[in-house]
Every structure is written in C-alpha cells, then in structure tokens.
PDB file of C-alpha atoms in Angstrom:
ATOM      1  CA  UNK J  95      -6.634  46.265  45.279  1.00 61.00           C
ATOM      2  CA  UNK J  96      -6.127  42.522  45.264  1.00 82.00           C
ATOM      3  CA  UNK J  97      -7.693  40.492  48.007  1.00 94.00           C
ATOM      4  CA  UNK J  98      -6.115  37.608  49.859  1.00 97.00           C
ATOM      5  CA  UNK J  99      -4.623  35.081  47.461  1.00 97.00           C
ATOM      6  CA  UNK J 100      -3.883  31.432  48.114  1.00 98.00           C
ATOM      7  CA  UNK J 101      -2.107  28.738  46.144  1.00 97.00           C
ATOM      8  CA  UNK J 102      -2.615  26.153  44.990  1.00 97.00           C
ATOM      9  CA  UNK J 103      -6.384  26.067  44.522  1.00 97.00           C
ATOM     10  CA  UNK J 104      -6.618  22.303  44.728  1.00 97.00           C
ATOM     11  CA  UNK J 105      -4.200  19.631  45.819  1.00 96.00           C
ATOM     12  CA  UNK J 106      -4.308  15.856  45.952  1.00 98.00           C
ATOM     13  CA  UNK J 107      -1.849  13.999  48.156  1.00 98.00           C
ATOM     14  CA  UNK J 108      -1.493  10.518  49.573  1.00 98.00           C
ATOM     15  CA  UNK J 109      -1.204   9.523  53.193  1.00 98.00           C
ATOM     16  CA  UNK J 110       2.213  10.173  54.688  1.00 98.00           C
ATOM     17  CA  UNK J 111       3.152  12.888  52.246  1.00 98.00           C
ATOM     18  CA  UNK J 112       3.898  16.502  53.121  1.00 98.00           C
ATOM     19  CA  UNK J 113       2.185  19.608  51.773  1.00 98.00           C
ATOM     20  CA  UNK J 114       2.908  23.344  51.704  1.00 98.00           C
ATOM     21  CA  UNK J 115       0.147  25.879  51.227  1.00 98.00           C
ATOM     22  CA  UNK J 116       0.778  29.535  50.463  1.00 98.00           C
ATOM     23  CA  UNK J 117      -1.028  32.756  51.273  1.00 98.00           C
ATOM     24  CA  UNK J 118      -0.514  36.403  50.365  1.00 98.00           C
ATOM     25  CA  UNK J 119      -2.408  38.891  52.530  1.00 97.00           C
ATOM     26  CA  UNK J 120      -4.042  42.106  51.474  1.00 96.00           C
ATOM     27  CA  UNK J 121      -1.465  44.841  50.988  1.00 94.00           C
ATOM     28  CA  UNK J 122      -0.868  46.593  54.286  1.00 92.00           C
ATOM     29  CA  UNK J 123      -2.168  43.726  56.409  1.00 94.00           C
ATOM     30  CA  UNK J 124       0.415  42.389  58.811  1.00 93.00           C
ATOM     31  CA  UNK J 125      -1.466  39.499  60.376  1.00 94.00           C
ATOM     32  CA  UNK J 126      -2.276  36.162  58.758  1.00 96.00           C
ATOM     33  CA  UNK J 127      -4.365  33.393  60.264  1.00 96.00           C
ATOM     34  CA  UNK J 128      -4.859  29.862  59.008  1.00 97.00           C
ATOM     35  CA  UNK J 129      -8.068  27.878  59.370  1.00 97.00           C
ATOM     36  CA  UNK J 130      -9.128  24.346  58.525  1.00 98.00           C
ATOM     37  CA  UNK J 131     -12.697  23.891  57.324  1.00 98.00           C
ATOM     38  CA  UNK J 132     -13.988  20.369  57.105  1.00 96.00           C
ATOM     39  CA  UNK J 133     -17.128  19.856  55.008  1.00 92.00           C
ATOM     40  CA  UNK J 134     -20.211  20.891  56.939  1.00 91.00           C
ATOM     41  CA  UNK J 135     -18.263  22.582  59.745  1.00 94.00           C
ATOM     42  CA  UNK J 136     -17.136  26.079  60.550  1.00 96.00           C
ATOM     43  CA  UNK J 137     -13.530  27.187  60.076  1.00 97.00           C
ATOM     44  CA  UNK J 138     -11.289  25.922  62.861  1.00 96.00           C
ATOM     45  CA  UNK J 139      -8.350  28.088  63.908  1.00 95.00           C
ATOM     46  CA  UNK J 140      -4.866  26.660  63.319  1.00 96.00           C
ATOM     47  CA  UNK J 141      -2.351  29.534  63.600  1.00 94.00           C
ATOM     48  CA  UNK J 142      -2.051  33.286  63.714  1.00 94.00           C
ATOM     49  CA  UNK J 143       1.094  35.135  62.704  1.00 95.00           C
ATOM     50  CA  UNK J 144       1.803  38.807  63.180  1.00 93.00           C
ATOM     51  CA  UNK J 145       5.006  40.571  62.230  1.00 91.00           C
ATOM     52  CA  UNK J 146       6.581  37.179  61.448  1.00 91.00           C
ATOM     53  CA  UNK J 147       5.933  35.792  64.923  1.00 94.00           C
ATOM     54  CA  UNK J 148       3.455  33.131  65.962  1.00 93.00           C
ATOM     55  CA  UNK J 149       0.812  34.812  68.099  1.00 91.00           C
ATOM     56  CA  UNK J 150      -1.731  32.040  68.441  1.00 90.00           C
ATOM     57  CA  UNK J 151      -2.026  28.322  67.938  1.00 93.00           C
ATOM     58  CA  UNK J 152      -5.129  26.180  67.817  1.00 92.00           C
ATOM     59  CA  UNK J 153      -5.595  22.608  68.935  1.00 93.00           C
ATOM     60  CA  UNK J 154      -3.710  20.927  66.086  1.00 96.00           C
ATOM     61  CA  UNK J 155      -0.881  18.381  66.244  1.00 97.00           C
ATOM     62  CA  UNK J 156       2.765  19.266  65.712  1.00 97.00           C
ATOM     63  CA  UNK J 157       2.494  17.946  62.172  1.00 98.00           C
ATOM     64  CA  UNK J 158       1.088  21.378  61.393  1.00 98.00           C
ATOM     65  CA  UNK J 159       3.525  24.271  61.210  1.00 98.00           C
ATOM     66  CA  UNK J 160       3.585  27.690  59.625  1.00 98.00           C
ATOM     67  CA  UNK J 161       5.728  30.718  59.092  1.00 97.00           C
ATOM     68  CA  UNK J 162       5.409  34.301  57.933  1.00 97.00           C
ATOM     69  CA  UNK J 163       7.869  36.042  55.685  1.00 97.00           C
ATOM     70  CA  UNK J 164       9.147  39.660  55.748  1.00 96.00           C
ATOM     71  CA  UNK J 165       6.614  40.587  53.048  1.00 95.00           C
ATOM     72  CA  UNK J 166       3.871  39.192  55.369  1.00 96.00           C
ATOM     73  CA  UNK J 167       3.024  36.273  53.110  1.00 97.00           C
ATOM     74  CA  UNK J 168       2.728  32.959  54.871  1.00 98.00           C
ATOM     75  CA  UNK J 169       3.103  29.233  54.400  1.00 98.00           C
ATOM     76  CA  UNK J 170       1.304  26.406  56.149  1.00 98.00           C
ATOM     77  CA  UNK J 171       3.066  23.050  56.217  1.00 98.00           C
ATOM     78  CA  UNK J 172       1.468  19.760  57.091  1.00 98.00           C
ATOM     79  CA  UNK J 173       3.644  16.658  57.491  1.00 98.00           C
ATOM     80  CA  UNK J 174       2.725  12.975  57.516  1.00 98.00           C
ATOM     81  CA  UNK J 175      -0.693  13.609  56.001  1.00 98.00           C
ATOM     82  CA  UNK J 176      -3.670  11.660  57.286  1.00 98.00           C
ATOM     83  CA  UNK J 177      -7.005  11.050  55.580  1.00 97.00           C
ATOM     84  CA  UNK J 178      -8.589  13.333  58.163  1.00 97.00           C
ATOM     85  CA  UNK J 179      -6.499  16.256  56.960  1.00 98.00           C
ATOM     86  CA  UNK J 180      -8.698  16.479  53.866  1.00 98.00           C
ATOM     87  CA  UNK J 181     -10.346  19.881  54.103  1.00 98.00           C
ATOM     88  CA  UNK J 182     -10.512  23.416  52.788  1.00 98.00           C
ATOM     89  CA  UNK J 183      -7.610  25.404  54.195  1.00 98.00           C
ATOM     90  CA  UNK J 184      -8.406  29.067  54.519  1.00 98.00           C
ATOM     91  CA  UNK J 185      -6.052  31.942  55.043  1.00 97.00           C
ATOM     92  CA  UNK J 186      -7.352  35.181  56.508  1.00 96.00           C
ATOM     93  CA  UNK J 187      -5.553  38.484  56.753  1.00 95.00           C
ATOM     94  CA  UNK J 188      -6.230  41.310  59.163  1.00 92.00           C
ATOM     95  CA  UNK J 189      -4.799  44.766  59.559  1.00 88.00           C
ATOM     96  CA  UNK J 190      -3.415  44.069  63.006  1.00 83.00           C
ATOM     97  CA  UNK J 191      -3.402  41.616  65.850  1.00 81.00           C
ATOM     98  CA  UNK J 192      -6.630  42.646  67.544  1.00 81.00           C
ATOM     99  CA  UNK J 193      -9.493  40.154  67.664  1.00 79.00           C
ATOM    100  CA  UNK J 194     -11.774  43.076  66.834  1.00 83.00           C
ATOM    101  CA  UNK J 195     -10.392  43.215  63.311  1.00 85.00           C
ATOM    102  CA  UNK J 196     -12.468  41.989  60.410  1.00 91.00           C
ATOM    103  CA  UNK J 197     -10.994  38.852  58.864  1.00 93.00           C
ATOM    104  CA  UNK J 198     -10.557  38.884  55.093  1.00 96.00           C
ATOM    105  CA  UNK J 199     -10.535  35.327  53.825  1.00 97.00           C
ATOM    106  CA  UNK J 200      -8.842  34.012  50.733  1.00 97.00           C
ATOM    107  CA  UNK J 201     -10.504  31.533  48.363  1.00 97.00           C
ATOM    108  CA  UNK J 202      -8.857  28.601  50.132  1.00 98.00           C
ATOM    109  CA  UNK J 203      -6.897  25.532  49.116  1.00 98.00           C
ATOM    110  CA  UNK J 204      -8.896  22.340  48.793  1.00 98.00           C
ATOM    111  CA  UNK J 205      -6.676  19.482  50.032  1.00 98.00           C
ATOM    112  CA  UNK J 206      -7.657  15.894  49.354  1.00 98.00           C
ATOM    113  CA  UNK J 207      -5.661  13.127  51.025  1.00 98.00           C
ATOM    114  CA  UNK J 208      -6.062   9.665  49.507  1.00 97.00           C
TER     115      UNK J 208
ATOM    116  CA  UNK H  24     -12.324  25.569  75.876  1.00 70.00           C
ATOM    117  CA  UNK H  25     -14.649  28.070  74.342  1.00 75.00           C
ATOM    118  CA  UNK H  26     -17.544  26.597  72.373  1.00 88.00           C
ATOM    119  CA  UNK H  27     -19.888  28.387  70.006  1.00 93.00           C
ATOM    120  CA  UNK H  28     -23.085  26.627  69.011  1.00 95.00           C
ATOM    121  CA  UNK H  29     -25.464  27.561  66.237  1.00 97.00           C
ATOM    122  CA  UNK H  30     -29.020  26.476  65.534  1.00 96.00           C
ATOM    123  CA  UNK H  31     -30.569  25.404  63.315  1.00 97.00           C
ATOM    124  CA  UNK H  32     -27.973  23.550  61.266  1.00 96.00           C
ATOM    125  CA  UNK H  33     -30.081  23.909  58.158  1.00 97.00           C
ATOM    126  CA  UNK H  34     -33.186  25.795  57.057  1.00 97.00           C
ATOM    127  CA  UNK H  35     -35.113  25.742  53.816  1.00 98.00           C
ATOM    128  CA  UNK H  36     -37.531  28.631  53.232  1.00 98.00           C
ATOM    129  CA  UNK H  37     -39.661  29.972  50.435  1.00 98.00           C
ATOM    130  CA  UNK H  38     -38.582  33.271  48.982  1.00 98.00           C
ATOM    131  CA  UNK H  39     -40.209  36.066  50.966  1.00 98.00           C
ATOM    132  CA  UNK H  40     -40.263  34.174  54.270  1.00 98.00           C
ATOM    133  CA  UNK H  41     -38.188  35.298  57.220  1.00 98.00           C
ATOM    134  CA  UNK H  42     -35.157  33.448  58.576  1.00 98.00           C
ATOM    135  CA  UNK H  43     -33.386  33.488  61.929  1.00 98.00           C
ATOM    136  CA  UNK H  44     -30.216  31.774  63.111  1.00 98.00           C
ATOM    137  CA  UNK H  45     -29.124  31.685  66.738  1.00 98.00           C
ATOM    138  CA  UNK H  46     -25.669  31.559  68.212  1.00 97.00           C
ATOM    139  CA  UNK H  47     -24.798  30.597  71.803  1.00 97.00           C
ATOM    140  CA  UNK H  48     -21.453  30.668  73.537  1.00 94.00           C
ATOM    141  CA  UNK H  49     -20.320  28.656  76.547  1.00 90.00           C
ATOM    142  CA  UNK H  50     -18.442  31.733  77.802  1.00 91.00           C
ATOM    143  CA  UNK H  51     -18.996  35.489  77.849  1.00 93.00           C
ATOM    144  CA  UNK H  52     -17.789  37.042  74.630  1.00 94.00           C
ATOM    145  CA  UNK H  53     -15.875  40.261  74.130  1.00 93.00           C
ATOM    146  CA  UNK H  54     -17.199  40.539  70.585  1.00 94.00           C
ATOM    147  CA  UNK H  55     -18.973  38.477  67.983  1.00 96.00           C
ATOM    148  CA  UNK H  56     -18.662  38.536  64.222  1.00 96.00           C
ATOM    149  CA  UNK H  57     -20.970  37.176  61.550  1.00 98.00           C
ATOM    150  CA  UNK H  58     -19.819  35.770  58.222  1.00 98.00           C
ATOM    151  CA  UNK H  59     -21.585  34.459  55.132  1.00 98.00           C
ATOM    152  CA  UNK H  60     -20.188  31.705  52.949  1.00 98.00           C
ATOM    153  CA  UNK H  61     -21.781  31.098  49.574  1.00 97.00           C
ATOM    154  CA  UNK H  62     -21.688  27.537  48.201  1.00 95.00           C
ATOM    155  CA  UNK H  63     -18.166  26.857  46.946  1.00 93.00           C
ATOM    156  CA  UNK H  64     -16.940  30.172  48.310  1.00 96.00           C
ATOM    157  CA  UNK H  65     -15.114  31.506  51.313  1.00 97.00           C
ATOM    158  CA  UNK H  66     -16.435  33.278  54.421  1.00 97.00           C
ATOM    159  CA  UNK H  67     -17.167  36.966  53.945  1.00 97.00           C
ATOM    160  CA  UNK H  68     -17.458  39.326  56.890  1.00 96.00           C
ATOM    161  CA  UNK H  69     -20.919  40.762  57.508  1.00 97.00           C
ATOM    162  CA  UNK H  70     -20.774  42.596  60.815  1.00 97.00           C
ATOM    163  CA  UNK H  71     -19.278  42.801  64.296  1.00 96.00           C
ATOM    164  CA  UNK H  72     -21.148  43.327  67.576  1.00 96.00           C
ATOM    165  CA  UNK H  73     -19.305  44.487  70.670  1.00 95.00           C
ATOM    166  CA  UNK H  74     -21.717  46.030  73.171  1.00 96.00           C
ATOM    167  CA  UNK H  75     -24.183  44.218  75.411  1.00 97.00           C
ATOM    168  CA  UNK H  76     -27.685  44.350  73.892  1.00 97.00           C
ATOM    169  CA  UNK H  77     -26.384  45.842  70.663  1.00 97.00           C
ATOM    170  CA  UNK H  78     -28.632  45.733  67.592  1.00 98.00           C
ATOM    171  CA  UNK H  79     -27.369  46.493  64.105  1.00 98.00           C
ATOM    172  CA  UNK H  80     -29.204  46.477  60.805  1.00 97.00           C
ATOM    173  CA  UNK H  81     -28.001  46.018  57.252  1.00 97.00           C
ATOM    174  CA  UNK H  82     -30.949  46.402  54.891  1.00 97.00           C
ATOM    175  CA  UNK H  83     -33.008  43.220  55.483  1.00 98.00           C
ATOM    176  CA  UNK H  84     -30.531  41.761  57.997  1.00 98.00           C
ATOM    177  CA  UNK H  85     -30.826  42.438  61.741  1.00 98.00           C
ATOM    178  CA  UNK H  86     -28.093  41.368  64.143  1.00 98.00           C
ATOM    179  CA  UNK H  87     -28.455  41.243  67.913  1.00 98.00           C
ATOM    180  CA  UNK H  88     -26.004  40.677  70.749  1.00 98.00           C
ATOM    181  CA  UNK H  89     -27.491  39.407  73.995  1.00 97.00           C
ATOM    182  CA  UNK H  90     -27.441  41.348  77.232  1.00 95.00           C
ATOM    183  CA  UNK H  91     -25.140  38.782  78.830  1.00 96.00           C
ATOM    184  CA  UNK H  92     -22.904  38.758  75.733  1.00 95.00           C
ATOM    185  CA  UNK H  93     -23.251  35.000  75.443  1.00 96.00           C
ATOM    186  CA  UNK H  94     -25.717  34.793  72.578  1.00 97.00           C
ATOM    187  CA  UNK H  95     -26.458  36.456  69.291  1.00 98.00           C
ATOM    188  CA  UNK H  96     -28.915  36.192  66.441  1.00 98.00           C
ATOM    189  CA  UNK H  97     -29.186  37.047  62.775  1.00 98.00           C
ATOM    190  CA  UNK H  98     -32.631  37.681  61.322  1.00 98.00           C
ATOM    191  CA  UNK H  99     -33.313  38.081  57.626  1.00 98.00           C
ATOM    192  CA  UNK H 100     -36.610  39.651  56.628  1.00 98.00           C
ATOM    193  CA  UNK H 101     -38.265  38.585  53.371  1.00 98.00           C
ATOM    194  CA  UNK H 102     -35.522  36.275  52.144  1.00 98.00           C
ATOM    195  CA  UNK H 103     -34.332  36.386  48.556  1.00 98.00           C
ATOM    196  CA  UNK H 104     -32.546  33.729  46.516  1.00 97.00           C
ATOM    197  CA  UNK H 105     -29.372  35.781  46.847  1.00 97.00           C
ATOM    198  CA  UNK H 106     -29.435  35.072  50.601  1.00 98.00           C
ATOM    199  CA  UNK H 107     -28.541  31.421  49.983  1.00 98.00           C
ATOM    200  CA  UNK H 108     -25.421  30.337  51.825  1.00 98.00           C
ATOM    201  CA  UNK H 109     -24.115  29.325  55.224  1.00 98.00           C
ATOM    202  CA  UNK H 110     -24.117  31.902  57.982  1.00 98.00           C
ATOM    203  CA  UNK H 111     -21.465  31.612  60.669  1.00 98.00           C
ATOM    204  CA  UNK H 112     -21.110  33.391  63.946  1.00 97.00           C
ATOM    205  CA  UNK H 113     -17.626  33.677  65.414  1.00 96.00           C
ATOM    206  CA  UNK H 114     -16.876  34.837  68.913  1.00 94.00           C
ATOM    207  CA  UNK H 115     -13.895  35.910  70.966  1.00 88.00           C
ATOM    208  CA  UNK H 116     -13.648  35.280  74.700  1.00 83.00           C
ATOM    209  CA  UNK H 117     -10.852  36.633  76.844  1.00 75.00           C
ATOM    210  CA  UNK H 118      -7.509  36.150  75.143  1.00 69.00           C
ATOM    211  CA  UNK H 119      -8.759  33.413  72.855  1.00 72.00           C
ATOM    212  CA  UNK H 120      -8.835  33.671  69.105  1.00 82.00           C
ATOM    213  CA  UNK H 121     -11.929  33.727  66.938  1.00 89.00           C
ATOM    214  CA  UNK H 122     -14.052  30.581  67.439  1.00 93.00           C
ATOM    215  CA  UNK H 123     -16.546  29.788  64.718  1.00 95.00           C
ATOM    216  CA  UNK H 124     -19.842  28.009  65.120  1.00 96.00           C
ATOM    217  CA  UNK H 125     -20.776  25.194  62.759  1.00 96.00           C
ATOM    218  CA  UNK H 126     -22.994  27.518  60.773  1.00 97.00           C
ATOM    219  CA  UNK H 127     -26.579  27.546  59.562  1.00 98.00           C
ATOM    220  CA  UNK H 128     -27.109  26.620  55.940  1.00 98.00           C
ATOM    221  CA  UNK H 129     -29.921  28.612  54.343  1.00 98.00           C
ATOM    222  CA  UNK H 130     -31.642  27.425  51.198  1.00 98.00           C
ATOM    223  CA  UNK H 131     -34.216  29.719  49.566  1.00 98.00           C
ATOM    224  CA  UNK H 132     -36.651  28.401  46.986  1.00 96.00           C
ATOM    225  CA  UNK H 133     -38.127  30.846  44.460  1.00 93.00           C
TER     226      UNK H 133
END
C-alpha cells in the first residue's frame, strides 16, 4: 500500500506570494495533520482535519489555512509569504482523531521563500 | 502552553557506545510518542508509551515513561551507524495535540 504522498517536493516562492501544498493520506485514514519543521527544530503543529472538519489549530497566523476533501486528501494554503515561512511542511495521516494514534508522515514539501 | 524539552541537542558517539536522550514536559502527559528522522527524511514512528513507569524495548532501544508522566527517555545500547538520525519525543497533554520536542541529533562514527 502507498504511504502518505505530498506534492510538490520542492517549491521556491518570493515574499508576498501564495502557495498551496497537497497531501494524500494512507488509504483508510480519515485524519490529516499539517506540521511546519524549521531546520534544526521539531515539527510544529499547524492544523488537524478529520472527516473534512478542522479539529485542531496550532499557533499560526490566519495566513495559514487548510481544507480536507471528501476523499480525505488535504491542501495547506499559505498567503502573503514571509521569509520565515521557509521550512519543511509535513503532512501526517492517522486512522482516526485520537491522539493515541501513530502518525504516518509524508516525505514533506520543502518551501523556500526568497 | 505545553512545552516539551529534549536534551542533549546533539551527541556524537563511537560505534558500540551507548546513547541516551531525555525528554521533559512542562505538564503531565497522557501519552508520549517517539519518532526517528533520518537526515533528509521524514519522522518515522518508533513507539508510544501510555502508562506511568512504563518500559518498552525494541531490540537495542529501551524507552521509559516516568512515574509522574512528565518525562521520558530513549536509550540505545551499542549504537550502530544505522542509528544515525534525529530522535524526537512528542507528547499529548489534556486535549492538546501532539507537541514535539526539538530533538536530539545522533551521529555515530564507525
């Protein structure tokens, strides 16, 4: 079975632009979470979606938004990009909503903002 | 908010030496998970601890959850070059989501 997939792999944007990142969870997983990982740091929680509804939001500005589609895939949107948004964006899928579920991470999207 | 701290930030050992990383939370945790991230890779789940004082082993890796459920450790016996990577603990407290520590980067020299 395929694992979590993310696209694109790498992305270069300039300040002020907007970006959309995509994630497809493992088949049968209904929950998707997004994380931002800055170099040398641990993943920082951005959003969790379950059954197409937002179930958790981290301490990120409103420039960050996300949604989940009926097939459980998800998109993360970031508007008005800042240099500090440069990071690895990870998507993780879990079977359900419980925090006791193992998180399966995708390979990530490396975003560089110039 | 919940904070999870890990020490050391970095450790360089010779192959065959032991390695330990420690994780401390500012709040009592309901559960803690450990992940490994190889250089250039993504975090991969290793284990979850739920019970106070719990100890779990995976071959050369030993995981412990403190009695107060506020700290945890990962010990690797006789490290190998394949153990290279960054080890993260991630904890959940109350209704919060998973909070990751900053990780401990392990480098193993042959």
